[in-house]
Short mmCIF file of C-alpha atoms in Angstrom, two decimals:
data_model
loop_
_atom_site.label_atom_id
_atom_site.label_comp_id
_atom_site.label_asym_id
_atom_site.label_seq_id
_atom_site.Cartn_x
_atom_site.Cartn_y
_atom_site.Cartn_z
CA MET A 1 55.70 -37.07 -22.24
CA HIS A 2 52.78 -38.41 -20.26
CA THR A 3 51.84 -42.03 -20.03
CA TYR A 4 48.41 -43.04 -18.94
CA ALA A 5 49.72 -43.83 -15.44
CA THR A 6 51.47 -40.47 -14.96
CA ALA A 7 48.42 -38.64 -16.30
CA LEU A 8 46.03 -40.39 -13.95
CA ALA A 9 48.38 -39.80 -11.02
CA ARG A 10 47.46 -36.13 -11.45
CA SER A 11 43.92 -36.95 -10.41
CA GLY A 12 45.14 -39.08 -7.55
CA VAL A 13 43.92 -42.32 -9.05
CA SER A 14 45.73 -45.40 -10.25
CA VAL A 15 45.27 -47.04 -13.61
CA PRO A 16 42.31 -49.41 -13.84
CA ASP A 17 43.62 -52.96 -14.27
CA HIS A 18 42.21 -53.41 -17.74
CA LEU A 19 44.02 -50.46 -19.32
CA VAL A 20 47.68 -50.30 -20.29
CA ALA A 21 49.48 -48.14 -17.75
CA ASP A 22 52.50 -47.15 -19.82
CA ALA A 23 50.58 -46.32 -22.99
CA VAL A 24 51.73 -42.92 -24.21
CA VAL A 25 49.09 -40.18 -24.15
CA PRO A 26 49.45 -38.38 -27.50
CA ILE A 27 49.16 -34.58 -27.48
CA LEU A 28 46.79 -33.68 -30.33
CA ASP A 29 45.22 -30.47 -31.55
CA GLY A 30 42.33 -31.94 -33.58
CA PRO A 31 38.90 -32.91 -32.29
CA GLN A 32 39.00 -35.72 -29.72
CA ALA A 33 36.28 -37.63 -27.91
CA GLN A 34 36.37 -38.95 -24.37
CA GLY A 35 33.26 -40.98 -23.76
CA ASP A 36 30.39 -38.52 -23.63
CA LEU A 37 32.64 -35.46 -24.00
CA MET A 38 34.00 -33.94 -27.21
CA ILE A 39 37.01 -31.61 -27.38
CA VAL A 40 36.33 -29.35 -30.37
CA PRO A 41 38.92 -26.88 -31.76
CA VAL A 42 37.45 -23.38 -32.18
CA ASP A 43 38.88 -20.33 -33.95
CA ALA A 44 38.46 -17.96 -31.03
CA PRO A 45 36.16 -18.07 -28.02
CA PRO A 46 33.86 -15.09 -27.37
CA ARG A 47 35.37 -12.04 -25.65
CA GLY A 48 34.66 -11.08 -22.05
CA LEU A 49 34.83 -14.55 -20.50
CA ALA A 50 36.10 -14.93 -16.92
CA TRP A 51 39.03 -17.24 -17.60
CA GLU A 52 40.87 -18.99 -14.79
CA THR A 53 44.21 -20.74 -14.90
CA VAL A 54 43.69 -24.45 -14.32
CA PRO A 55 44.86 -25.02 -10.71
CA ASP A 56 47.22 -27.81 -9.64
CA ALA A 57 44.27 -29.77 -8.32
CA GLY A 58 42.64 -29.66 -11.75
CA ILE A 59 39.06 -28.80 -12.67
CA GLN A 60 36.15 -31.18 -12.61
CA VAL A 61 34.61 -30.47 -15.99
CA ILE A 62 31.80 -32.89 -15.21
CA TYR A 63 31.08 -33.57 -11.58
CA GLY A 64 29.42 -36.86 -10.76
CA GLU A 65 31.43 -39.16 -8.57
CA ALA A 66 28.27 -41.05 -7.69
CA THR A 67 27.98 -42.21 -11.28
CA GLY A 68 31.72 -42.65 -11.83
CA ASN A 69 31.35 -40.13 -14.60
CA THR A 70 34.04 -37.62 -13.66
CA HIS A 71 36.16 -35.90 -16.28
CA TRP A 72 39.11 -33.87 -14.93
CA LEU A 73 40.99 -31.15 -16.73
CA HIS A 74 44.68 -30.71 -15.80
CA ARG A 75 47.66 -28.76 -17.03
CA GLY A 76 50.18 -30.93 -18.89
CA LEU A 77 53.92 -31.25 -18.13
CA ASP A 78 55.72 -27.88 -17.99
CA SER A 79 52.46 -26.13 -18.87
CA PRO A 80 51.77 -23.11 -16.65
CA SER A 81 49.46 -21.41 -19.19
CA VAL A 82 46.32 -23.49 -19.49
CA ARG A 83 43.05 -21.66 -18.85
CA TRP A 84 39.44 -22.78 -18.60
CA VAL A 85 36.08 -21.06 -18.33
CA PHE A 86 32.66 -22.59 -17.79
CA ASP A 87 30.26 -21.18 -20.39
CA ARG A 88 27.31 -23.56 -20.53
CA HIS A 89 25.00 -23.34 -23.49
CA GLY A 90 23.19 -26.31 -25.00
CA VAL A 91 25.70 -29.17 -25.00
CA ARG A 92 28.68 -26.83 -24.49
CA LEU A 93 30.31 -26.90 -21.06
CA GLY A 94 32.96 -24.24 -21.56
CA TYR A 95 36.16 -23.18 -23.31
CA LEU A 96 39.78 -24.22 -22.98
CA GLU A 97 42.85 -22.19 -23.90
CA VAL A 98 46.23 -23.90 -24.22
CA ALA A 99 49.12 -21.42 -24.79
CA PRO A 100 51.92 -22.17 -27.30
CA ASP A 101 54.36 -24.82 -26.01
CA ASN A 102 51.81 -25.86 -23.37
CA SER A 103 49.51 -28.86 -23.15
CA ALA A 104 46.45 -29.92 -21.22
CA LEU A 105 45.11 -33.30 -20.13
CA LEU A 106 41.52 -34.43 -19.98
CA ILE A 107 41.30 -37.43 -17.70
CA HIS A 108 38.46 -39.78 -16.97
CA THR A 109 38.89 -41.44 -13.62
CA ASP A 110 37.24 -44.67 -14.63
CA GLU A 111 36.94 -46.16 -18.06
CA HIS A 112 37.88 -43.58 -20.66
CA GLY A 113 41.55 -42.97 -19.99
CA ALA A 114 43.32 -39.72 -20.84
CA ASN A 115 43.53 -37.32 -23.78
CA GLY A 116 46.41 -34.90 -24.35
CA ILE A 117 45.53 -31.51 -25.83
CA GLY A 118 48.01 -29.27 -27.69
CA PRO A 119 48.12 -25.45 -28.07
CA GLY A 120 44.96 -23.72 -29.28
CA TYR A 121 41.40 -22.83 -28.34
CA TYR A 122 38.79 -25.52 -27.76
CA ALA A 123 35.20 -25.93 -26.65
CA ILE A 124 34.22 -29.00 -24.66
CA HIS A 125 30.81 -30.40 -25.54
CA ARG A 126 28.63 -33.00 -23.87
CA LYS A 127 26.69 -35.61 -25.77
CA ARG A 128 22.95 -35.58 -26.29
CA ALA A 129 20.40 -38.09 -27.50
CA GLN A 130 16.97 -37.82 -29.01
CA ASP A 131 14.21 -38.00 -26.42
CA VAL A 132 11.85 -40.60 -27.80
CA ARG A 133 8.93 -39.77 -25.53
CA LEU A 134 6.17 -39.52 -28.07
CA THR A 135 4.40 -36.79 -26.14
CA ARG A 136 7.38 -34.49 -26.66
CA PRO A 137 8.71 -35.23 -30.13
CA GLY A 138 12.03 -33.65 -30.91
CA ALA A 139 13.07 -33.02 -27.32
CA GLU A 140 16.60 -33.89 -26.25
CA TYR A 141 18.37 -35.03 -23.14
CA LEU A 142 22.01 -35.10 -22.09
CA VAL A 143 23.84 -38.40 -21.95
CA ALA A 144 25.95 -39.32 -18.92
CA ASP A 145 27.73 -42.64 -19.30
CA MET B 1 19.16 -26.52 1.29
CA ALA B 2 20.26 -29.30 3.65
CA ASP B 3 17.14 -28.68 5.76
CA TRP B 4 14.95 -29.17 2.73
CA VAL B 5 16.75 -32.30 1.64
CA ARG B 6 16.08 -33.68 5.12
CA ARG B 7 12.43 -32.61 5.01
CA CYS B 8 11.77 -34.07 1.59
CA HIS B 9 13.77 -37.24 2.12
CA ALA B 10 12.76 -38.15 5.65
CA THR B 11 12.59 -41.87 6.33
CA GLY B 12 10.59 -43.66 8.97
CA PRO B 13 9.45 -45.01 11.23
CA LEU B 14 9.32 -41.67 13.05
CA THR B 15 10.21 -41.53 16.73
CA GLU B 16 7.53 -40.65 19.29
CA SER B 17 8.90 -37.12 19.60
CA ALA B 18 9.04 -36.66 15.82
CA ARG B 19 5.42 -37.77 15.59
CA ALA B 20 4.48 -35.38 18.39
CA GLY B 21 6.27 -32.59 16.51
CA VAL B 22 4.32 -33.32 13.33
CA GLU B 23 1.02 -33.46 15.24
CA ALA B 24 1.76 -30.13 16.96
CA ALA B 25 2.56 -28.56 13.59
CA ILE B 26 -0.71 -29.83 12.09
CA ARG B 27 -2.61 -28.54 15.15
CA THR B 28 -1.08 -25.10 14.63
CA CYS B 29 -2.20 -25.25 10.99
CA TYR B 30 -5.79 -26.00 12.02
CA ALA B 31 -5.75 -23.14 14.55
CA ALA B 32 -4.31 -20.74 11.98
CA ALA B 33 -7.11 -21.64 9.59
CA GLY B 34 -9.71 -21.07 12.32
CA LEU B 35 -10.70 -24.72 12.26
CA PRO B 36 -11.58 -26.62 15.45
CA TRP B 37 -9.06 -29.32 16.28
CA PRO B 38 -10.69 -32.67 15.46
CA ASP B 39 -8.81 -34.48 18.26
CA THR B 40 -8.60 -37.63 16.14
CA VAL B 41 -5.18 -38.21 14.62
CA VAL B 42 -4.81 -41.49 12.78
CA TRP B 43 -1.32 -42.60 11.81
CA VAL B 44 -1.19 -44.97 8.86
CA PRO B 45 1.86 -46.96 7.79
CA SER B 46 2.00 -45.75 4.18
CA PRO B 47 0.50 -43.06 1.90
CA GLN B 48 -1.18 -45.86 -0.07
CA VAL B 49 -3.25 -46.68 3.03
CA GLY B 50 -3.99 -43.01 3.67
CA ALA B 51 -4.93 -42.37 0.05
CA ALA B 52 -7.53 -45.13 0.28
CA ALA B 53 -8.67 -44.67 3.90
CA ALA B 54 -9.02 -40.87 4.07
CA PRO B 55 -11.82 -40.59 1.48
CA LEU B 56 -13.61 -43.60 3.00
CA ALA B 57 -13.51 -42.01 6.45
CA ALA B 58 -14.74 -38.75 4.90
CA LEU B 59 -17.56 -40.67 3.27
CA HIS B 60 -18.65 -41.86 6.72
CA TRP B 61 -18.90 -38.27 7.94
CA ALA B 62 -20.63 -36.99 4.81
CA PRO B 63 -24.30 -36.12 5.39
CA GLN B 64 -26.40 -38.98 4.03
CA SER B 65 -23.70 -41.09 2.52
CA SER B 66 -25.98 -42.34 -0.17
CA ARG B 67 -24.81 -43.86 -3.40
CA TRP B 68 -25.52 -40.55 -5.13
CA ARG B 69 -23.39 -38.63 -2.66
CA ARG B 70 -20.62 -41.11 -2.98
CA ARG B 71 -20.59 -40.66 -6.72
CA SER B 72 -20.69 -36.90 -6.36
CA ARG B 73 -17.39 -37.10 -4.45
CA ARG B 74 -18.52 -34.39 -2.05
CA HIS B 75 -16.92 -36.26 0.81
CA GLU B 76 -13.58 -35.85 -0.94
CA ALA B 77 -14.37 -32.18 -1.35
CA ALA B 78 -14.50 -31.95 2.46
CA ILE B 79 -10.85 -33.00 2.55
CA ALA B 80 -9.94 -30.70 -0.32
CA ASP B 81 -11.75 -27.73 1.30
CA THR B 82 -9.95 -28.24 4.59
CA ALA B 83 -6.67 -28.48 2.74
CA VAL B 84 -7.35 -25.26 0.86
CA ARG B 85 -8.29 -23.38 4.04
CA ILE B 86 -5.13 -24.52 5.79
CA PHE B 87 -2.95 -23.67 2.82
CA ALA B 88 -4.60 -20.26 2.51
CA ALA B 89 -3.96 -19.52 6.18
CA CYS B 90 -0.46 -20.92 6.59
CA ALA B 91 1.36 -20.78 3.27
CA GLY B 92 -0.71 -18.53 1.00
CA PRO B 93 0.11 -15.17 2.60
CA VAL B 94 3.83 -15.91 2.58
CA HIS B 95 3.73 -17.13 -1.00
CA ASN B 96 1.85 -14.02 -2.07
CA ALA B 97 4.04 -11.64 -0.11
CA VAL B 98 7.23 -13.17 -1.40
CA MET B 99 6.10 -13.59 -4.99
CA GLY B 100 4.51 -10.13 -5.02
CA ARG B 101 7.74 -8.46 -3.97
CA LEU B 102 9.94 -10.20 -6.46
CA ASP B 103 10.11 -8.57 -9.82
CA ALA B 104 11.28 -10.40 -12.87
CA ARG B 105 14.81 -9.13 -12.49
CA SER B 106 15.39 -10.43 -8.98
CA HIS B 107 13.80 -13.71 -10.04
CA ALA B 108 16.40 -14.06 -12.75
CA GLU B 109 19.23 -12.98 -10.45
CA THR B 110 18.40 -15.48 -7.79
CA ALA B 111 17.40 -18.31 -10.06
CA ALA B 112 20.94 -19.62 -10.14
CA GLY B 113 21.33 -19.53 -6.37
CA LEU B 114 17.97 -21.11 -5.69
CA SER B 115 17.96 -23.67 -8.45
CA PRO B 116 19.13 -26.48 -6.15
CA LEU B 117 15.75 -26.18 -4.45
CA ASP B 118 14.02 -26.92 -7.74
CA ARG B 119 15.80 -30.22 -7.90
CA LEU B 120 14.01 -31.34 -4.76
CA ARG B 121 10.84 -31.66 -6.74
CA THR B 122 12.30 -34.51 -8.76
CA ALA B 123 12.59 -36.59 -5.61
CA MET B 124 9.09 -35.92 -4.29
CA TYR B 125 6.57 -38.66 -4.38
CA ARG B 126 2.83 -38.56 -4.82
CA PRO B 127 1.06 -41.84 -4.14
CA LEU B 128 -0.67 -43.50 -7.05
CA PRO B 129 -3.76 -45.69 -6.84
CA PRO B 130 -2.49 -48.79 -5.03
CA ALA B 131 -3.24 -52.39 -5.81
CA ALA B 132 -5.61 -53.60 -3.14
CA GLY B 133 -3.80 -56.53 -1.51
CA PRO B 134 -5.31 -58.26 1.52
CA GLY B 135 -2.82 -56.54 3.85
CA LEU B 136 -3.74 -53.14 2.45
CA THR B 137 -7.47 -53.82 2.85
CA ARG B 138 -6.90 -54.66 6.51
CA SER B 139 -4.84 -51.51 7.11
CA VAL B 140 -7.41 -49.33 5.34
CA THR B 141 -10.26 -50.84 7.35
CA GLY B 142 -8.32 -50.27 10.58
CA ALA B 143 -7.52 -46.66 9.70
CA VAL B 144 -11.13 -45.87 8.80
CA ARG B 145 -12.31 -47.45 12.06
CA SER B 146 -9.82 -45.29 14.01
CA ALA B 147 -11.04 -42.15 12.26
CA THR B 148 -14.78 -42.83 12.46
CA GLY B 149 -15.33 -45.46 15.16
CA GLN B 150 -16.81 -47.71 12.51
CA ALA B 151 -15.38 -50.03 9.89
CA PRO B 152 -16.30 -49.15 6.33
CA PRO B 153 -18.60 -51.47 4.38
CA ALA B 154 -16.36 -54.19 2.96
CA GLU B 155 -17.34 -53.58 -0.66
CA THR B 156 -16.15 -49.98 -0.50
CA VAL B 157 -12.64 -50.96 0.50
CA ALA B 158 -11.68 -52.86 -2.63
CA PRO B 159 -10.92 -51.80 -5.22
CA VAL B 160 -9.64 -48.53 -3.81
CA ARG B 161 -8.97 -45.40 -5.68
CA GLY B 162 -5.92 -43.30 -4.93
CA PHE B 163 -6.36 -39.93 -3.32
CA SER B 164 -3.18 -38.12 -2.50
CA GLY B 165 -2.72 -35.60 0.28
CA TYR B 166 -1.23 -32.16 -0.12
CA GLN B 167 0.64 -31.39 -3.26
CA LYS B 168 3.91 -30.00 -2.02
CA SER B 169 4.79 -27.02 -4.14
CA SER B 170 8.41 -26.27 -4.90
CA ASP B 171 7.47 -22.62 -4.33
CA THR B 172 7.47 -23.30 -0.61
CA PRO B 173 11.23 -23.89 -0.30
CA HIS B 174 11.76 -20.74 -2.37
CA CYS B 175 9.55 -18.73 -0.06
CA GLU B 176 11.30 -20.08 3.01
CA TRP B 177 14.61 -18.99 1.56
CA TRP B 178 13.25 -15.48 1.03
CA LEU B 179 11.88 -15.38 4.55
CA ARG B 180 15.35 -16.15 5.85
CA HIS B 181 17.42 -14.04 3.53
CA GLY B 182 15.08 -11.56 1.89
CA GLY B 183 14.40 -9.25 4.84
CA LEU B 184 10.62 -9.42 4.37
CA ASP B 185 9.47 -7.79 7.62
CA ALA B 186 5.93 -7.37 6.38
CA VAL B 187 5.27 -11.08 6.61
CA ASP B 188 6.62 -11.56 10.15
CA GLU B 189 3.18 -12.26 11.53
CA TRP B 190 2.87 -15.21 9.19
CA ARG B 191 6.22 -16.72 10.07
CA HIS B 192 4.87 -18.92 12.86
CA ARG B 193 2.13 -20.39 10.69
CA PHE B 194 4.52 -20.93 7.82
CA GLN B 195 6.98 -22.76 10.09
CA ALA B 196 4.15 -25.04 11.19
CA TRP B 197 3.23 -25.65 7.57
CA ILE B 198 6.73 -26.71 6.56
CA GLY B 199 6.96 -28.77 9.76
CA THR B 200 4.48 -31.14 8.13
CA TRP B 201 6.62 -31.71 5.03
CA PRO B 202 8.23 -35.00 6.11
CA VAL B 203 4.80 -36.70 6.06
CA GLU B 204 1.78 -37.05 3.82
CA TRP B 205 -1.40 -35.96 5.54
CA TRP B 206 -5.12 -35.65 4.92
CA ALA B 207 -6.98 -32.92 6.80
CA HIS B 208 -10.71 -33.22 7.49
CA PRO B 209 -12.99 -31.39 9.95
CA ARG B 210 -13.49 -34.64 11.93
CA PHE B 211 -10.07 -36.30 11.69
CA VAL B 212 -6.49 -36.00 10.49
CA MET B 213 -4.81 -38.92 8.77
CA VAL B 214 -1.02 -38.92 8.68
CA SER B 215 1.25 -41.33 6.84
CA GLU B 216 4.66 -42.51 7.95
CA PRO B 217 7.45 -41.51 5.57
CA PRO B 218 8.99 -44.42 3.65
CA ALA B 219 11.25 -46.74 5.64
CA GLU B 220 13.65 -46.97 2.73
CA MET B 221 14.46 -44.44 0.04
CA HIS B 222 16.94 -44.90 -2.81
CA LEU B 223 18.14 -41.80 -4.61
CA GLU B 224 20.66 -41.21 -7.33
CA THR B 225 22.80 -38.10 -7.58
CA LEU B 226 22.73 -36.34 -10.92
CA PRO B 227 25.86 -34.82 -12.44
CA ASP B 228 24.60 -31.35 -11.41
CA GLY B 229 24.14 -32.45 -7.80
CA GLY B 230 20.37 -32.92 -7.98
CA LEU B 231 18.66 -35.97 -6.48
CA ARG B 232 16.26 -38.37 -8.12
CA LEU B 233 14.45 -41.52 -7.04
CA HIS B 234 16.07 -44.51 -8.70
CA ARG B 235 16.88 -48.13 -7.98
CA ASP B 236 17.75 -50.82 -10.52
CA ASP B 237 17.30 -53.93 -8.36
CA GLY B 238 14.14 -53.31 -6.35
CA PRO B 239 11.65 -50.66 -5.24
CA ALA B 240 13.16 -47.22 -4.65
CA LEU B 241 10.62 -46.52 -1.91
CA SER B 242 9.24 -48.96 0.62
CA TRP B 243 7.10 -48.44 3.68
CA ILE B 244 6.88 -50.38 6.94
CA ASP B 245 3.69 -52.15 5.84
CA GLY B 246 5.37 -53.58 2.74
CA GLU B 247 3.91 -51.05 0.30
CA SER B 248 6.48 -49.95 -2.23
CA ALA B 249 7.03 -47.87 -5.33
CA ALA B 250 9.57 -48.49 -8.07
CA PHE B 251 11.41 -45.72 -9.92
CA TRP B 252 13.71 -45.72 -12.92
CA HIS B 253 15.73 -42.50 -13.03
CA GLY B 254 12.87 -40.52 -11.49
CA VAL B 255 10.04 -42.13 -13.47
CA GLU B 256 7.60 -44.21 -11.44
CA VAL B 257 7.28 -47.64 -13.07
CA PRO B 258 5.66 -50.99 -12.27
CA LEU B 259 7.91 -53.04 -9.98
CA ASP B 260 8.26 -55.97 -12.41
CA LEU B 261 9.83 -53.63 -14.95
CA ILE B 262 12.70 -53.20 -12.48
CA THR B 263 12.97 -56.68 -10.99
CA GLU B 264 12.34 -58.81 -14.10
CA GLY B 265 12.53 -56.44 -17.06
CA TRP B 266 9.88 -56.37 -19.74
CA PRO B 267 9.89 -58.29 -23.02
CA VAL B 268 9.56 -56.29 -26.23
CA GLU B 269 5.82 -57.10 -26.59
CA ARG B 270 5.09 -55.72 -23.12
CA ILE B 271 7.11 -52.59 -23.87
CA HIS B 272 5.11 -51.95 -27.04
CA ALA B 273 1.81 -52.51 -25.23
CA GLU B 274 2.65 -49.81 -22.66
CA HIS B 275 0.75 -46.57 -23.26
CA ASN B 276 2.78 -44.29 -21.02
CA SER B 277 5.74 -43.25 -23.14
CA GLU B 278 7.92 -42.35 -20.15
CA VAL B 279 7.43 -45.83 -18.74
CA GLN B 280 8.04 -47.27 -22.19
CA ARG B 281 11.34 -45.51 -22.48
CA ALA B 282 12.33 -46.59 -18.96
CA ALA B 283 11.65 -50.19 -19.97
CA ILE B 284 13.80 -49.86 -23.08
CA GLU B 285 16.63 -48.29 -21.09
CA ARG B 286 16.32 -51.05 -18.52
CA MET B 287 16.76 -53.58 -21.35
CA GLY B 288 19.41 -51.44 -23.07
CA TRP B 289 18.89 -49.84 -26.48
CA PHE B 290 21.22 -52.27 -28.19
CA GLU B 291 19.38 -55.29 -26.82
CA TYR B 292 16.12 -53.60 -27.72
CA LEU B 293 16.98 -52.96 -31.35
CA THR B 294 18.04 -56.58 -31.76
CA ARG B 295 14.92 -58.02 -30.14
CA ALA B 296 12.50 -55.55 -31.69
CA GLY B 297 13.82 -56.30 -35.18
CA LEU B 298 15.04 -52.81 -36.08
CA GLU B 299 16.63 -52.53 -39.52
CA LEU B 300 20.07 -51.25 -40.45
CA VAL B 301 19.98 -47.94 -42.33
CA ALA B 302 23.72 -47.50 -42.81
CA ARG B 303 27.08 -48.34 -41.26
CA CYS B 304 30.59 -46.92 -41.68
CA PRO B 305 33.97 -46.78 -39.91
CA ASP B 306 33.98 -44.59 -36.79
CA PRO B 307 36.54 -41.82 -37.45
CA GLY B 308 39.26 -41.70 -34.80
CA ASN B 309 38.10 -44.98 -33.32
CA PRO B 310 39.51 -47.84 -35.42
CA PRO B 311 38.63 -50.66 -35.89
CA HIS B 312 35.11 -49.83 -34.69
CA GLU B 313 32.09 -48.88 -36.74
CA LEU B 314 29.08 -46.61 -36.38
CA ALA B 315 25.72 -48.12 -37.29
CA LEU B 316 22.34 -46.46 -37.67
CA TYR B 317 19.06 -48.37 -37.27
CA GLU B 318 15.40 -47.56 -37.83
CA ASP B 319 12.12 -49.19 -36.92
CA PRO B 320 10.11 -49.84 -40.09
CA GLU B 321 6.98 -50.05 -37.93
CA GLY B 322 7.50 -46.56 -36.51
CA ARG B 323 7.23 -47.68 -32.90
CA ILE B 324 9.96 -45.33 -31.70
CA GLY B 325 8.44 -42.22 -33.18
CA ASP B 326 10.68 -39.80 -35.05
CA SER B 327 13.87 -41.48 -33.87
CA ARG B 328 16.59 -43.72 -35.22
CA ILE B 329 19.12 -45.59 -33.10
CA LEU B 330 22.85 -44.95 -33.43
CA VAL B 331 25.19 -47.68 -32.20
CA MET B 332 28.75 -46.72 -31.34
CA ILE B 333 31.57 -48.46 -29.51
CA ASN B 334 33.62 -46.85 -26.80
CA GLY B 335 37.27 -46.04 -27.44
CA SER B 336 38.26 -47.83 -24.25
CA PRO B 337 37.15 -51.36 -23.31
CA ASP B 338 35.17 -51.96 -20.12
CA ARG B 339 36.68 -53.63 -17.06
CA ASP B 340 36.11 -57.10 -18.53
CA GLY B 341 38.08 -56.08 -21.61
CA ALA B 342 34.97 -56.22 -23.79
CA PRO B 343 34.16 -53.34 -26.14
CA MET B 344 31.48 -51.09 -24.64
CA ARG B 345 28.64 -50.66 -27.04
CA TYR B 346 26.23 -47.77 -26.79
CA ALA B 347 22.96 -47.47 -28.63
CA GLU B 348 21.19 -44.13 -28.35
CA PRO B 349 18.25 -42.50 -30.09
CA VAL B 350 18.91 -39.69 -32.58
CA PRO B 351 16.49 -37.72 -34.80
CA ALA B 352 15.12 -39.69 -37.76
CA PHE B 353 16.12 -37.01 -40.29
CA LEU B 354 19.73 -38.18 -39.92
CA GLY B 355 20.61 -40.75 -42.57
CA ASP B 356 24.40 -40.89 -42.25
CA PRO B 357 25.91 -42.48 -39.11
CA VAL B 358 28.66 -39.85 -38.98
CA GLU B 359 26.10 -37.06 -39.18
CA ALA B 360 24.19 -38.74 -36.38
CA ALA B 361 27.30 -39.00 -34.19
CA ALA B 362 28.16 -35.36 -34.94
CA TRP B 363 24.60 -34.35 -34.03
CA GLN B 364 25.03 -36.00 -30.63
CA TYR B 365 27.91 -33.65 -29.79
CA ASP B 366 26.36 -30.74 -31.72
CA ILE B 367 29.37 -30.32 -34.01
CA PRO B 368 29.60 -30.26 -37.83
CA ALA B 369 29.78 -33.71 -39.44
CA ASP B 370 33.03 -32.64 -41.09
CA THR B 371 34.60 -31.97 -37.68
CA TYR B 372 33.55 -35.45 -36.54
CA ARG B 373 35.07 -36.95 -39.71
CA HIS B 374 38.42 -35.50 -38.62
CA LEU B 375 38.21 -36.92 -35.11
CA ALA B 376 41.81 -37.48 -34.05
CA ARG B 377 41.21 -39.88 -31.18
CA ARG B 378 38.47 -41.42 -29.07
CA THR B 379 39.05 -42.82 -25.60
#
């Protein structure tokens, strides 16, 4: 079982003072949100993707240390079989596969804490907003908090 | 890539040897274009000064600088013609050779590898018409005197109209990459000229048959790094660019804005009076959408519990006066508090066809509303 502190230790960061360090990170298999990211269960990702096993160092799903907006993907406890593939399209960043009896962790190094992810297939989506520039009605832009 | 970041983001003041390097590069450009070297190089402290002084100096050299000729802008054409001849001699052949040899397929294949170069464009700056302060008038007068031996008539100096130097095309970094890696032997003879051309990139310059005016790069430059690694001019507590003569330019996430929008923030009335919608949006973002919808008197369309995020709610607002176009504003609260322990509230625009706050939240992540309704947890 991961607590927030043990989860964040995976990314080499300590718990921000304002969050509860020993809060248990629940492992869930439904849709979960982490700030501007959404973990969405999918039936099956498309075939032919170049999957990679999530390395010990984790994967930066969103890179942006300058903005503090860094979401890390890690394997959970006793979870050798967690795979990820970047497959960007629209708001989608890529797909996640968590094998039976395995778990994954999505960790935000600043304000959003950690989410535990149970067995299954998922897509991770970013968040968008309506672009209100009147010259380009209906356009969209991606949100980075 | 690193070379281009350095070229596009050079800061001043330049050392004597850097200035000499730029002057030598410009001289090579003149020679390549078959133009006699004017022997008069005027350094100005900022592109605002150059943008005002270069056309005035050109006006001095225009045959019969009568009122009619001034209106006809033919003196500015002398600068534009020189620029075109230099571009055609130094950069044009390489651009044509590179672009001509790339078919659509290799374009697509290399687009991913070269795309970082495209991001440079977001951090480039083209001077806008400056406000004519007394300091600027003095600098412009001095620069024109250096270029022509004569001060311009006082009434022509203020108000000044902006006139930017070369437009730096993002094709140039692409072409340079192909020259290095593409094995384009056929364009070897142009390599020297092209190197001279890109040697002028750290500065703004105005080429004329009788003089060259060159501006110092900014003394200070504030950039933000985007999540994809790109760079963009941005500063939230002052001008993002400032030059040694005190000229400055303010940017909000890459959009050039009036300085008081950054330093003081605009009231709602000023935001609504703004005609440029990019600037308008920057002003709203500077204020924060939540603050904006309160102050602008937006009306609640609907509210409901935020699934997976108790005890917080989602709320959807609209502007009955239609000032925000085809948008509504969705307010949501973060699953985790901020560092002060306060709930973090976000207000973001969504399309106006959305009437249900849950549908609006689902639209933001591009998932079905039903999936959002079953949100297990939000952090």
